[in-house]
Amino acid sequence: MSGSGINYQGDNPTQAFQEAAAHTSKPKAKHAPPFSLRLTFDERERLRREAGSRSLGAYIRHRLFGDEASPRKFKRRKPGPDHAQLGRALGILGQSRLTANMNQIAKAANMGALPVTPELSDELHEACADIQAMRHALIAALGIKPEDGS
């Protein structure tokens, strides 16, 4: 084959290909191939209702094989972040004057003049409450159990 850019050694390109292909090993399948089943929308909805909190696949396997269904061997994934909770956390952050309050305190501390006035005390308490609210919202959104048990 001239002009193809492929150089064959020997007179038989098919033999060269077969020899090269014989050296590559195919990866063995780790799992059996999936089985596909077409359902109507109503049938699928019925299965989802009956499945409850179980996955649709787990429910169908249980219905087919009962207690003899072999358990699946895979790691359970943690649920993804709760976007509504993350949105609330970002909303709290956007509405707070946290950065402005902390910046004012930092400026006063750098100048060596940090008078403890009722306004400053209120701002510090407000900043701490904002930080605590953001912490709780982010912990809830990420599904993390708080260390303090709350």
XYZ file of C-alpha atoms in Angstrom:
150
model
C 0.000 0.000 0.000
C 1.890 2.993 -1.165
C 1.239 6.406 0.319
C -0.541 5.094 3.400
C 2.355 5.848 5.711
C 2.228 2.321 7.167
C 5.363 0.251 6.844
C 4.886 -3.497 6.823
C 7.694 -5.900 7.433
C 7.374 -8.932 5.266
C 5.298 -9.683 2.254
C 1.926 -10.238 3.949
C 0.344 -7.171 5.656
C -2.540 -9.309 6.961
C -0.123 -11.636 8.726
C 1.711 -8.635 10.225
C -1.594 -7.250 11.516
C -2.627 -10.588 13.003
C 0.707 -10.953 14.777
C 0.448 -7.434 16.207
C -3.151 -8.021 17.277
C -2.205 -11.280 18.973
C 0.097 -9.383 21.342
C -2.625 -7.111 22.663
C -4.788 -8.501 25.389
C -8.392 -7.509 25.804
C -9.393 -6.405 29.272
C -11.762 -8.847 30.882
C -15.228 -7.578 31.671
C -15.619 -6.855 35.376
C -19.378 -6.994 35.252
C -21.981 -8.750 33.200
C -23.447 -6.530 30.494
C -26.590 -4.668 31.539
C -30.029 -5.825 30.509
C -32.330 -3.280 28.947
C -36.109 -3.309 29.286
C -38.554 -0.890 27.708
C -41.375 0.307 29.945
C -44.210 2.708 29.451
C -44.105 5.934 31.445
C -46.885 4.606 33.666
C -45.066 1.325 34.308
C -41.848 3.121 35.217
C -43.675 5.527 37.524
C -45.401 2.608 39.229
C -42.028 0.923 39.808
C -40.572 4.156 41.218
C -43.460 4.470 43.678
C -43.148 0.847 44.743
C -39.362 1.125 45.067
C -39.685 3.799 47.744
C -36.215 4.822 48.918
C -34.467 1.973 47.082
C -32.946 2.495 43.672
C -35.054 1.321 40.772
C -32.483 -1.320 39.822
C -32.277 -2.692 43.363
C -36.063 -2.869 43.599
C -36.423 -4.701 40.270
C -33.681 -7.183 41.222
C -35.417 -7.818 44.546
C -38.765 -8.348 42.819
C -37.209 -10.781 40.338
C -34.989 -12.770 42.671
C -36.366 -12.045 46.143
C -33.977 -12.738 48.998
C -31.793 -14.791 46.661
C -30.678 -11.682 44.768
C -26.911 -11.392 45.079
C -25.847 -8.134 46.689
C -24.169 -5.535 44.525
C -20.541 -4.882 45.354
C -19.889 -1.191 44.933
C -19.183 1.758 47.140
C -22.153 3.863 48.068
C -21.830 7.419 46.884
C -22.626 10.246 49.198
C -25.521 12.363 48.037
C -24.564 15.493 46.171
C -24.709 18.904 47.761
C -28.111 20.350 48.551
C -28.198 23.301 46.173
C -31.052 25.009 48.020
C -29.053 24.946 51.277
C -25.939 26.187 49.474
C -28.022 28.976 47.928
C -29.253 30.001 51.383
C -25.677 30.043 52.656
C -24.557 32.204 49.761
C -27.565 34.487 50.315
C -26.638 34.947 53.965
C -23.075 35.702 52.944
C -24.220 38.227 50.346
C -26.596 40.006 52.740
C -24.193 40.195 55.650
C -21.861 43.071 56.247
C -19.354 40.553 57.489
C -16.449 41.614 55.313
C -17.061 45.319 55.915
C -17.341 44.766 59.672
C -14.193 42.664 59.843
C -12.301 45.146 57.664
C -13.248 48.020 60.001
C -12.110 46.024 63.012
C -8.826 45.120 61.282
C -8.170 48.764 60.394
C -8.815 49.880 63.944
C -6.597 47.122 65.322
C -3.773 48.034 62.922
C -3.957 51.688 64.011
C -3.865 50.676 67.660
C -7.186 52.329 68.356
C -9.943 49.815 68.997
C -12.485 51.509 71.207
C -15.005 49.034 72.591
C -18.226 50.895 71.973
C -21.739 49.480 72.003
C -21.756 49.796 68.178
C -18.558 47.758 67.868
C -19.878 45.177 70.285
C -23.123 44.913 68.277
C -21.178 44.603 65.020
C -18.993 41.861 66.476
C -22.029 39.957 67.732
C -23.738 40.376 64.343
C -20.608 39.157 62.534
C -20.360 36.127 64.835
C -24.055 35.312 64.293
C -23.595 35.603 60.524
C -20.578 33.307 60.622
C -22.461 30.787 62.755
C -25.494 30.861 60.416
C -23.249 30.322 57.387
C -21.460 27.488 59.155
C -24.710 25.699 59.986
C -26.081 26.183 56.458
C -22.898 24.901 54.816
C -22.680 21.929 57.180
C -26.291 21.018 56.362
C -25.719 21.462 52.628
C -22.615 19.302 52.623
C -24.201 16.618 54.790
C -21.537 16.858 57.454
C -22.398 15.990 61.049
C -21.472 18.950 63.264
C -18.780 18.222 65.835
C -20.690 19.985 68.590
C -23.670 17.644 68.144
C -26.097 20.361 67.031
